[in-house]
């Protein structure tokens, strides 16, 4: 207690009253921005400076207002300030460290705001001076690293991460942030991993660490060698990977929970709907967008982990009870001295309390399930740009997953059954599905459900062609795996077939509008080839012989669609035009479907005629199908079970560039919003030091 | 065996205290000493009896090392037996080694001496002589065999009482003695093997059994005189019992000599030993048998462990004292034995009233075992060392290690007061350095507990493992649906996986191994109304010795992927690239984790790494899949090539054929998740799991499975298992082709345990529900039509197993025979499970099933109908089986009878359990009458409507078909 008083007294003495205090800092800042070396008259200038509360606004605005010539004049002093900030980081006096961190933040931000047009070199020169930049940044990164890895206070660590986030996001385009070159050379990757592997630090800093990592990985991804990519791709430490998974899992779970709450709220009667609608115009909407945006960063992190690190795939299937607790509250749980860093047992947070929570209603979950739920929410509405990006990223992640053999193995594991409650959009023509009755099935069923759901719900004028392509490709990849491994999944394939046929129908009926923007033939080709997979390789992966009959039944039943499609592609392919070739591919792909239709239709008609039945029942049609297989010959098509593997470059590069930019903006905004309020920190340190 | 006996006898007379000899001593000996010796833990008796000897020890100890108090008890015991021998055969003569030997034991025990209470009571002067003898002779050579052993045993006894003894010292001493003796024995053997047709088959026994040598025998005698049953290892010789018997009841000497002859004969097996231990009221006999136990192979005694422990818990102190040294010895030698004993002791003590239970000997012994005091004296050094120790502890194989162990041993023995802590730290160090220590830390289920005890306990990993399995079961029981239970089970097990591999093992397994992984997704919850028994599959790595072999290191789950992908790739070039890639990545990973300095790392990521990575990022990853690497436009290629045509009919036909050819599997049923898992052929399952396991490539990889039961008392199951095993071996011995499948039971407490699952077997209920066929039709479906070899084999198996279990059911009065409790394996055998209602108990005590056993018309149909040959064969088998069983009735009865002691199990309800069981063997009937009996039983069961009634009753109440 006496400590605290002393501290308070000390602060008061240096600042005697409130006003002079402010002025004192400001005065000192002014001194820095003067030409003279501030330490010249006052050798203890720097010591004193870091004892005082940082005035961020003033410092930043001061930096902003410096113009070209002045820069030259005050560069030495700024360099000196930077240098002293870095040096102070090594001090034991925590308040000084805090102030130094914040000053650095202000420096980075101020310099960049001012010099929007200035080159990276100018900025580096202004902050550190060319000749010393390398050493300065090395020192800085080393100090940050030791702060992050050491047993310093949690708030301090948090501040370090904020500073790093701040540094990483000062430019809109992360690749233009030249200072990051030094962050590449002086990697803090290991510090980030350590945070993620330790249970308690993960709880408090995991989110920031994961976002920081995701951003760093995207620095000049395509142009140069990024050590973070290299390192991330080979991490094989299970606790660390689990930790990363947990952070993502928690963030996504939190989002799902919020969404569900809101949904329930909205269903709470007319009045509340009205008010929430009104309210959402102003607050909720913004709020919602914000939450989606923040999750993009997390989603990017998930993508990078899945895409770069083959070991991460196992984390997806790591099952643990669903966490319904709001994600890690900010209340910093003090690090217990009993668990020194690195000695806690591997694996999940759950393991700290050996008794898992015992709620019978608690569903067992894993990262993949949470992700699928999240995707089902995000995909519902793709009009908003952020949501569109999120949906696209979700599908990209699913693509990566569907290509991974290990992931496929557990997706299809018959012993891992789950009920996955996907969110379904309420639509006019269908009732909201009764969630309760979803059977417990292998996870791949949920993926397929999600794809079917997407196919069914996005046939709109503003056609998300890109998403559709990804979606159909994911289905294709899963089928290829099933065919290869002879996995007979008990899935209601019929739903998929009819969804795909409806999609073809939609493409046909909106041919003209769609053709203006998209190559619909490519999509049509993929869809028809899915049918070809079933037709030619159905024997390897269909669950029952009946399901093969049903496939024919469905094709024959909807023959009109295929007929029309054939007419359309034939027409386009015979004309000369940009779609000629694309369309002709579809005509060839339709060979077997047309053979089936042409073979069975007459048989069915004659059956009806012979038996004097106007409307054949399904059973009767199936009977006809069954008895007439032998006279039908199909053409074996090549390459049905082959697909183009996902690659980020060059196709997706632009997307990721934009995505990272939007994430950067967002992170920058959030960092500035909630970090640097000093009161909390001071309070904490007054008790600690 | 007669010759052995004969050969021995000539030697004996002089050495043995003949009746006349013993007569002088006996008065005290027979009346008080036996009892006193036998219960060292009870201070009163001990003190009174030991009074004669202990004064000496006091004096000696005080002079020797006054600072030590811990184990005075053993001291006085120790002396105790000395004085007596002296009375009879004063100086422990012939062997020059002998005199020296005693010295060691006093030394070792001396620390204990100083505490007065009991020790001070001793008053024999004779002991002093010995004491001096020891001190004079002993130092250079170390302890002599007999005394050492004695002292050790004594110490142990004391330990039980007040736990102040350092067991390590004791054991060390014991081992040295053993070595000596072995050496000695070897000599004898060389000397006198010709004349003695001694059977050397017994593991540790030979030396002792075949006392060909006068000297050793003499020693035995001395000890025996003094301390009879305490000196475990030693006294398995006959002399002891003889003397005892003669001493205590001279009148019936003829009977005793007969007994003696029996004991010495080759026919005297564990079963008889147990039987005599139980029945004999003679302390001498009991003590003799207690010692004799050492001479039987461990595995044979292990079978009777429940009986031994139940006797220990519930019978009078003499029996307990007779067994105790053996138990302690075995506990020292083996973690497995320690834990099994501790679990059983806990379970068998549970029937006692809580207040008595707390102070009962069973509870105390359990505490002792769990206290880690019985750690073997391995601290010496490396595991290999320990192994050698153990080996010569338990077997006579080696003489070799002798020279090296005594030396360090001596060191240990004579260390100063600080020895104990010293020792412990030493052992810690060795543990840590040899690997196990490191693994231990990861092992326990409860990290908190773990954190508290830093010291590695040898029993803890396994206990934690078992505890966490049982806890899972308890938690599962609270969940409402099977599906939720299974899901939870899977996630709980995946957490458990993080702590594996560890020094844990499945007690049901045959071979030594370490558990390395639990393929958690394979686990499944079994059918049970309100409990949550579950079956887990466990991947283990076999090893030489579970206790000393290093625990395998953890392989990350994902590691399998590289291996697998390398195998699968069809394009060799890609494969090369791939393996190269994976190797470097592993290499990188290694450097990554070990080199914290990232500057170095940066260098390690030389440009080629990065180049490779970018290749990966660019177009085709060299990924694991062999799903085609290339993007081929399916149509373009078609145009260029000759079209290939296929018939749709073929595709359809292949589909249905493929489906038909897959072995009949069961549908997934959320209400019965285990059906599918159990139906999958074991081989298939092993292959599948092995493929998916990161450890699967290791040659010593094995898959095991176990059922974990929580909330069920498995003691009856264990009893049934023993009876089944006994009958099985009887039938084997008598060459009756009855087939039964006893499955192993592990009792862990009175309401938990583990069961060894019957492989490739599903319940008749599941068969019926899934297949919707009659049993016969199911046989036809699974094995082929009537005339096929497969069907006939399956049918024969069915008949032989039916006959076996019919007899079992009749003899044991197994009730609750619904179709959920009868399994059918893939070879056609039926297997009865769930022996919750046997002997005197039946479900709800309704006396519902009155038939002797379950024989439904479905069964008879499979056997080919009432008139079929197979049905006649069935009845004939039963008759043969009954005759054979009758012949060895005692062996069966004995198992049950001993377990009845102090038991409150429902199967022992009422007073007539044993009598009724005996009656069911129908000793008095002629074979013709027996045949009639079998006919009647079969007839009765066939006609019995109660079976049918019971089935429908079960269907109505539990939904079991």
Short mmCIF file of N, CA and C in Angstrom, two decimals, chain B residues 235-366:
data_model
loop_
_atom_site.label_atom_id
_atom_site.label_comp_id
_atom_site.label_asym_id
_atom_site.label_seq_id
_atom_site.Cartn_x
_atom_site.Cartn_y
_atom_site.Cartn_z
N UNK B 235 11.61 -70.73 3.30
CA UNK B 235 11.18 -71.88 4.03
C UNK B 235 10.30 -72.79 3.28
N UNK B 236 10.35 -72.64 2.00
CA UNK B 236 9.40 -73.50 1.36
C UNK B 236 9.81 -74.95 1.48
N UNK B 237 10.74 -75.20 2.28
CA UNK B 237 11.08 -76.59 2.38
C UNK B 237 10.17 -77.30 3.29
N UNK B 238 10.24 -78.52 3.07
CA UNK B 238 9.37 -79.38 3.84
C UNK B 238 9.74 -79.41 5.29
N UNK B 239 11.01 -79.39 5.57
CA UNK B 239 11.36 -79.60 6.97
C UNK B 239 10.47 -78.80 7.87
N UNK B 240 10.33 -77.63 7.50
CA UNK B 240 9.56 -76.75 8.35
C UNK B 240 8.22 -77.34 8.72
N UNK B 241 7.42 -77.61 7.74
CA UNK B 241 6.10 -78.11 8.10
C UNK B 241 6.20 -79.34 8.97
N UNK B 242 7.08 -80.18 8.62
CA UNK B 242 7.15 -81.38 9.43
C UNK B 242 7.34 -81.02 10.87
N UNK B 243 8.32 -80.25 11.04
CA UNK B 243 8.63 -79.94 12.44
C UNK B 243 7.44 -79.29 13.08
N UNK B 244 6.94 -78.38 12.39
CA UNK B 244 5.79 -77.68 12.93
C UNK B 244 4.72 -78.66 13.35
N UNK B 245 4.40 -79.42 12.35
CA UNK B 245 3.29 -80.31 12.58
C UNK B 245 3.56 -81.21 13.77
N UNK B 246 4.72 -81.72 13.70
CA UNK B 246 5.06 -82.64 14.79
C UNK B 246 5.05 -81.92 16.11
N UNK B 247 5.59 -80.79 16.05
CA UNK B 247 5.68 -80.05 17.30
C UNK B 247 4.30 -79.75 17.85
N UNK B 248 3.48 -79.27 16.97
CA UNK B 248 2.22 -78.78 17.50
C UNK B 248 1.28 -79.93 17.86
N UNK B 249 1.30 -80.94 17.06
CA UNK B 249 0.38 -82.03 17.38
C UNK B 249 1.07 -83.37 17.18
N UNK B 250 1.83 -83.68 18.11
CA UNK B 250 2.64 -84.89 17.98
C UNK B 250 1.78 -86.14 17.81
N UNK B 251 0.61 -86.07 18.30
CA UNK B 251 -0.22 -87.27 18.28
C UNK B 251 -0.50 -87.74 16.86
N UNK B 252 -0.77 -86.79 16.01
CA UNK B 252 -1.19 -87.18 14.66
C UNK B 252 -0.04 -87.19 13.68
N UNK B 253 1.01 -87.75 14.11
CA UNK B 253 2.20 -87.66 13.27
C UNK B 253 2.05 -88.41 11.96
N UNK B 254 1.29 -89.43 11.99
CA UNK B 254 1.14 -90.20 10.75
C UNK B 254 0.45 -89.35 9.70
N UNK B 255 -0.53 -88.69 10.14
CA UNK B 255 -1.26 -87.85 9.22
C UNK B 255 -0.32 -86.78 8.66
N UNK B 256 0.47 -86.27 9.55
CA UNK B 256 1.34 -85.21 9.08
C UNK B 256 2.36 -85.71 8.08
N UNK B 257 2.86 -86.85 8.37
CA UNK B 257 3.87 -87.33 7.43
C UNK B 257 3.22 -87.54 6.07
N UNK B 258 1.99 -87.91 6.15
CA UNK B 258 1.28 -88.05 4.88
C UNK B 258 1.17 -86.70 4.20
N UNK B 259 0.80 -85.75 5.00
CA UNK B 259 0.69 -84.39 4.49
C UNK B 259 2.02 -83.94 3.91
N UNK B 260 3.01 -84.20 4.68
CA UNK B 260 4.35 -83.79 4.27
C UNK B 260 4.69 -84.38 2.91
N UNK B 261 4.37 -85.64 2.83
CA UNK B 261 4.68 -86.31 1.57
C UNK B 261 3.90 -85.65 0.43
N UNK B 262 2.70 -85.36 0.75
CA UNK B 262 1.89 -84.72 -0.27
C UNK B 262 2.52 -83.39 -0.70
N UNK B 263 2.88 -82.63 0.29
CA UNK B 263 3.41 -81.30 0.00
C UNK B 263 4.68 -81.40 -0.82
N UNK B 264 5.40 -82.44 -0.56
CA UNK B 264 6.65 -82.56 -1.28
C UNK B 264 6.46 -83.12 -2.67
N UNK B 265 5.34 -83.74 -2.86
CA UNK B 265 5.17 -84.43 -4.13
C UNK B 265 4.99 -83.44 -5.26
N UNK B 266 5.22 -83.96 -6.40
CA UNK B 266 5.11 -83.13 -7.59
C UNK B 266 3.67 -82.73 -7.83
N UNK B 267 2.79 -83.57 -7.34
CA UNK B 267 1.37 -83.29 -7.57
C UNK B 267 0.90 -82.06 -6.83
N UNK B 268 1.68 -81.68 -5.88
CA UNK B 268 1.24 -80.56 -5.06
C UNK B 268 1.33 -79.28 -5.88
N UNK B 269 0.19 -78.82 -6.28
CA UNK B 269 0.19 -77.64 -7.14
C UNK B 269 -0.43 -76.45 -6.41
N UNK B 270 -0.53 -75.38 -7.13
CA UNK B 270 -1.02 -74.16 -6.50
C UNK B 270 -2.43 -74.38 -5.97
N UNK B 271 -3.21 -75.04 -6.78
CA UNK B 271 -4.58 -75.27 -6.36
C UNK B 271 -4.63 -75.95 -5.00
N UNK B 272 -3.82 -76.99 -4.84
CA UNK B 272 -3.80 -77.68 -3.55
C UNK B 272 -3.26 -76.78 -2.46
N UNK B 273 -2.25 -76.06 -2.81
CA UNK B 273 -1.67 -75.16 -1.81
C UNK B 273 -2.73 -74.22 -1.27
N UNK B 274 -3.47 -73.64 -2.20
CA UNK B 274 -4.49 -72.70 -1.79
C UNK B 274 -5.52 -73.42 -0.93
N UNK B 275 -5.86 -74.58 -1.36
CA UNK B 275 -6.87 -75.34 -0.65
C UNK B 275 -6.42 -75.62 0.79
N UNK B 276 -5.19 -76.07 0.93
CA UNK B 276 -4.71 -76.36 2.28
C UNK B 276 -4.55 -75.10 3.10
N UNK B 277 -4.16 -74.08 2.43
CA UNK B 277 -4.01 -72.82 3.13
C UNK B 277 -5.34 -72.41 3.73
N UNK B 278 -6.37 -72.68 2.97
CA UNK B 278 -7.69 -72.27 3.39
C UNK B 278 -8.22 -73.19 4.48
N UNK B 279 -7.97 -74.47 4.29
CA UNK B 279 -8.64 -75.42 5.17
C UNK B 279 -7.86 -75.71 6.44
N UNK B 280 -6.58 -75.70 6.31
CA UNK B 280 -5.80 -76.11 7.46
C UNK B 280 -5.87 -75.08 8.57
N UNK B 281 -6.02 -75.62 9.76
CA UNK B 281 -6.01 -74.72 10.90
C UNK B 281 -4.62 -74.69 11.53
N UNK B 282 -3.75 -75.50 10.98
CA UNK B 282 -2.42 -75.58 11.55
C UNK B 282 -1.57 -74.41 11.09
N UNK B 283 -1.13 -73.65 12.01
CA UNK B 283 -0.28 -72.51 11.61
C UNK B 283 0.95 -72.98 10.85
N UNK B 284 1.44 -74.14 11.26
CA UNK B 284 2.63 -74.63 10.59
C UNK B 284 2.39 -74.90 9.13
N UNK B 285 1.27 -75.53 8.88
CA UNK B 285 0.93 -75.83 7.49
C UNK B 285 0.76 -74.53 6.72
N UNK B 286 0.07 -73.63 7.34
CA UNK B 286 -0.17 -72.37 6.66
C UNK B 286 1.14 -71.68 6.36
N UNK B 287 1.98 -71.67 7.34
CA UNK B 287 3.26 -70.99 7.14
C UNK B 287 4.05 -71.67 6.06
N UNK B 288 4.00 -72.99 6.11
CA UNK B 288 4.73 -73.72 5.09
C UNK B 288 4.23 -73.34 3.71
N UNK B 289 2.93 -73.35 3.59
CA UNK B 289 2.38 -73.06 2.26
C UNK B 289 2.70 -71.63 1.86
N UNK B 290 2.64 -70.75 2.84
CA UNK B 290 3.00 -69.37 2.55
C UNK B 290 4.38 -69.29 1.93
N UNK B 291 5.26 -70.07 2.45
CA UNK B 291 6.61 -70.08 1.89
C UNK B 291 6.67 -70.81 0.57
N UNK B 292 5.90 -71.85 0.55
CA UNK B 292 5.92 -72.69 -0.64
C UNK B 292 5.45 -71.90 -1.88
N UNK B 293 4.63 -70.89 -1.61
CA UNK B 293 4.11 -70.10 -2.72
C UNK B 293 5.24 -69.55 -3.59
N UNK B 294 6.32 -69.27 -2.92
CA UNK B 294 7.45 -68.71 -3.67
C UNK B 294 7.94 -69.64 -4.77
N UNK B 295 7.68 -70.90 -4.57
CA UNK B 295 8.26 -71.86 -5.49
C UNK B 295 7.39 -72.10 -6.72
N UNK B 296 6.17 -71.61 -6.68
CA UNK B 296 5.32 -71.80 -7.86
C UNK B 296 5.58 -70.70 -8.86
N UNK B 297 5.38 -71.03 -10.10
CA UNK B 297 5.52 -69.97 -11.11
C UNK B 297 4.53 -68.85 -10.83
N UNK B 298 4.99 -67.64 -11.08
CA UNK B 298 4.15 -66.48 -10.79
C UNK B 298 2.77 -66.60 -11.44
N UNK B 299 2.81 -67.03 -12.68
CA UNK B 299 1.55 -67.01 -13.42
C UNK B 299 0.53 -67.95 -12.78
N UNK B 300 1.01 -69.05 -12.24
CA UNK B 300 0.07 -69.98 -11.64
C UNK B 300 -0.52 -69.44 -10.37
N UNK B 301 0.31 -68.78 -9.61
CA UNK B 301 -0.21 -68.20 -8.37
C UNK B 301 -1.15 -67.04 -8.70
N UNK B 302 -0.79 -66.33 -9.73
CA UNK B 302 -1.61 -65.16 -10.08
C UNK B 302 -3.07 -65.52 -10.27
N UNK B 303 -3.29 -66.70 -10.77
CA UNK B 303 -4.67 -67.10 -10.99
C UNK B 303 -5.45 -67.07 -9.68
N UNK B 304 -4.79 -67.44 -8.62
CA UNK B 304 -5.48 -67.51 -7.32
C UNK B 304 -5.33 -66.24 -6.51
N UNK B 305 -4.86 -65.21 -7.15
CA UNK B 305 -4.66 -63.97 -6.40
C UNK B 305 -5.93 -63.52 -5.68
N UNK B 306 -7.09 -63.56 -6.34
CA UNK B 306 -8.30 -63.17 -5.61
C UNK B 306 -8.49 -63.99 -4.34
N UNK B 307 -8.23 -65.30 -4.46
CA UNK B 307 -8.40 -66.15 -3.27
C UNK B 307 -7.40 -65.75 -2.20
N UNK B 308 -6.18 -65.59 -2.60
CA UNK B 308 -5.15 -65.23 -1.62
C UNK B 308 -5.52 -63.95 -0.89
N UNK B 309 -5.91 -62.99 -1.69
CA UNK B 309 -6.19 -61.69 -1.08
C UNK B 309 -7.45 -61.73 -0.24
N UNK B 310 -8.42 -62.47 -0.69
CA UNK B 310 -9.63 -62.56 0.11
C UNK B 310 -9.34 -63.24 1.44
N UNK B 311 -8.50 -64.25 1.37
CA UNK B 311 -8.11 -64.89 2.63
C UNK B 311 -7.35 -63.90 3.49
N UNK B 312 -6.49 -63.17 2.85
CA UNK B 312 -5.70 -62.19 3.61
C UNK B 312 -6.61 -61.20 4.30
N UNK B 313 -7.63 -60.78 3.60
CA UNK B 313 -8.50 -59.76 4.16
C UNK B 313 -9.41 -60.34 5.22
N UNK B 314 -9.95 -61.50 4.94
CA UNK B 314 -11.07 -61.93 5.76
C UNK B 314 -10.77 -63.07 6.72
N UNK B 315 -9.67 -63.74 6.54
CA UNK B 315 -9.45 -64.86 7.45
C UNK B 315 -8.54 -64.47 8.60
N UNK B 316 -8.33 -65.44 9.46
CA UNK B 316 -7.59 -65.08 10.67
C UNK B 316 -6.14 -64.73 10.36
N UNK B 317 -5.54 -64.16 11.34
CA UNK B 317 -4.24 -63.55 11.14
C UNK B 317 -3.18 -64.55 10.69
N UNK B 318 -3.31 -65.81 11.14
CA UNK B 318 -2.26 -66.77 10.78
C UNK B 318 -2.17 -66.89 9.27
N UNK B 319 -3.31 -67.04 8.66
CA UNK B 319 -3.31 -67.19 7.22
C UNK B 319 -2.70 -65.94 6.58
N UNK B 320 -3.17 -64.81 7.07
CA UNK B 320 -2.67 -63.56 6.51
C UNK B 320 -1.17 -63.47 6.62
N UNK B 321 -0.66 -63.83 7.78
CA UNK B 321 0.78 -63.72 7.97
C UNK B 321 1.53 -64.69 7.08
N UNK B 322 0.90 -65.80 6.83
CA UNK B 322 1.56 -66.78 5.99
C UNK B 322 1.68 -66.27 4.56
N UNK B 323 0.66 -65.57 4.14
CA UNK B 323 0.66 -65.11 2.75
C UNK B 323 1.49 -63.86 2.56
N UNK B 324 1.49 -63.07 3.59
CA UNK B 324 2.00 -61.71 3.44
C UNK B 324 3.40 -61.60 2.82
N UNK B 325 4.33 -62.38 3.31
CA UNK B 325 5.67 -62.21 2.71
C UNK B 325 5.65 -62.42 1.21
N UNK B 326 4.87 -63.38 0.81
CA UNK B 326 4.80 -63.64 -0.62
C UNK B 326 4.24 -62.44 -1.35
N UNK B 327 3.17 -61.91 -0.82
CA UNK B 327 2.53 -60.76 -1.47
C UNK B 327 3.52 -59.61 -1.57
N UNK B 328 4.16 -59.36 -0.46
CA UNK B 328 5.10 -58.24 -0.43
C UNK B 328 6.20 -58.43 -1.45
N UNK B 329 6.67 -59.66 -1.48
CA UNK B 329 7.74 -59.95 -2.42
C UNK B 329 7.31 -59.69 -3.84
N UNK B 330 6.14 -60.17 -4.15
CA UNK B 330 5.67 -59.99 -5.52
C UNK B 330 5.40 -58.53 -5.83
N UNK B 331 4.87 -57.83 -4.86
CA UNK B 331 4.59 -56.41 -5.07
C UNK B 331 5.88 -55.66 -5.37
N UNK B 332 6.89 -56.02 -4.67
CA UNK B 332 8.17 -55.37 -4.94
C UNK B 332 8.62 -55.63 -6.36
N UNK B 333 8.37 -56.83 -6.77
CA UNK B 333 8.90 -57.22 -8.06
C UNK B 333 8.14 -56.66 -9.23
N UNK B 334 6.90 -56.32 -9.03
CA UNK B 334 6.11 -55.99 -10.20
C UNK B 334 5.08 -54.91 -9.91
N UNK B 335 5.07 -53.94 -10.74
CA UNK B 335 4.06 -52.89 -10.63
C UNK B 335 2.70 -53.47 -10.89
N UNK B 336 2.63 -54.32 -11.88
CA UNK B 336 1.36 -54.91 -12.22
C UNK B 336 0.76 -55.64 -11.04
N UNK B 337 1.59 -56.48 -10.45
CA UNK B 337 1.09 -57.23 -9.31
C UNK B 337 0.67 -56.29 -8.19
N UNK B 338 1.45 -55.27 -7.97
CA UNK B 338 1.12 -54.32 -6.91
C UNK B 338 -0.26 -53.73 -7.13
N UNK B 339 -0.48 -53.29 -8.34
CA UNK B 339 -1.74 -52.62 -8.60
C UNK B 339 -2.91 -53.59 -8.54
N UNK B 340 -2.71 -54.75 -9.11
CA UNK B 340 -3.80 -55.73 -9.06
C UNK B 340 -4.15 -56.03 -7.62
N UNK B 341 -3.11 -56.22 -6.82
CA UNK B 341 -3.36 -56.53 -5.42
C UNK B 341 -4.07 -55.38 -4.72
N UNK B 342 -3.58 -54.20 -4.99
CA UNK B 342 -4.17 -53.04 -4.31
C UNK B 342 -5.65 -52.92 -4.69
N UNK B 343 -5.93 -53.08 -5.96
CA UNK B 343 -7.33 -52.97 -6.38
C UNK B 343 -8.20 -54.04 -5.73
N UNK B 344 -7.69 -55.26 -5.77
CA UNK B 344 -8.49 -56.34 -5.21
C UNK B 344 -8.66 -56.18 -3.70
N UNK B 345 -7.59 -55.78 -3.06
CA UNK B 345 -7.69 -55.58 -1.61
C UNK B 345 -8.77 -54.56 -1.31
N UNK B 346 -8.77 -53.50 -2.06
CA UNK B 346 -9.79 -52.48 -1.85
C UNK B 346 -11.17 -53.06 -2.05
N UNK B 347 -11.31 -53.82 -3.11
CA UNK B 347 -12.63 -54.36 -3.43
C UNK B 347 -13.08 -55.35 -2.37
N UNK B 348 -12.18 -56.22 -1.94
CA UNK B 348 -12.60 -57.24 -0.99
C UNK B 348 -12.77 -56.69 0.42
N UNK B 349 -12.15 -55.57 0.66
CA UNK B 349 -12.33 -54.98 1.98
C UNK B 349 -13.65 -54.22 2.07
N UNK B 350 -14.24 -53.99 0.93
CA UNK B 350 -15.38 -53.07 0.92
C UNK B 350 -16.60 -53.66 1.60
N UNK B 351 -16.62 -54.96 1.73
CA UNK B 351 -17.80 -55.54 2.38
C UNK B 351 -17.76 -55.39 3.90
N UNK B 352 -16.63 -55.01 4.38
CA UNK B 352 -16.53 -54.88 5.84
C UNK B 352 -17.23 -53.62 6.29
N UNK B 353 -17.54 -53.64 7.53
CA UNK B 353 -18.09 -52.41 8.08
C UNK B 353 -17.03 -51.33 8.00
N UNK B 354 -17.49 -50.15 7.79
CA UNK B 354 -16.56 -49.07 7.49
C UNK B 354 -15.52 -48.88 8.59
N UNK B 355 -15.97 -49.07 9.81
CA UNK B 355 -15.04 -48.80 10.92
C UNK B 355 -13.96 -49.88 10.98
N UNK B 356 -14.38 -51.11 10.80
CA UNK B 356 -13.37 -52.17 10.83
C UNK B 356 -12.50 -52.11 9.60
N UNK B 357 -13.12 -51.70 8.54
CA UNK B 357 -12.39 -51.67 7.29
C UNK B 357 -11.16 -50.79 7.39
N UNK B 358 -11.36 -49.67 8.05
CA UNK B 358 -10.27 -48.71 8.08
C UNK B 358 -9.02 -49.30 8.72
N UNK B 359 -9.26 -50.17 9.68
CA UNK B 359 -8.08 -50.69 10.38
C UNK B 359 -7.75 -52.11 9.98
N UNK B 360 -8.45 -52.60 9.03
CA UNK B 360 -8.23 -54.00 8.68
C UNK B 360 -6.86 -54.17 8.04
N UNK B 361 -6.41 -55.41 8.07
CA UNK B 361 -5.10 -55.68 7.51
C UNK B 361 -5.09 -55.46 6.00
N UNK B 362 -6.24 -55.75 5.41
CA UNK B 362 -6.34 -55.55 3.97
C UNK B 362 -6.10 -54.11 3.60
N UNK B 363 -6.76 -53.24 4.32
CA UNK B 363 -6.62 -51.82 4.04
C UNK B 363 -5.19 -51.38 4.28
N UNK B 364 -4.62 -51.93 5.33
CA UNK B 364 -3.24 -51.52 5.63
C UNK B 364 -2.27 -51.97 4.55
N UNK B 365 -2.47 -53.19 4.15
CA UNK B 365 -1.58 -53.70 3.10
C UNK B 365 -1.75 -52.87 1.83
N UNK B 366 -2.97 -52.53 1.57
CA UNK B 366 -3.26 -51.74 0.38
C UNK B 366 -2.52 -50.41 0.46
#
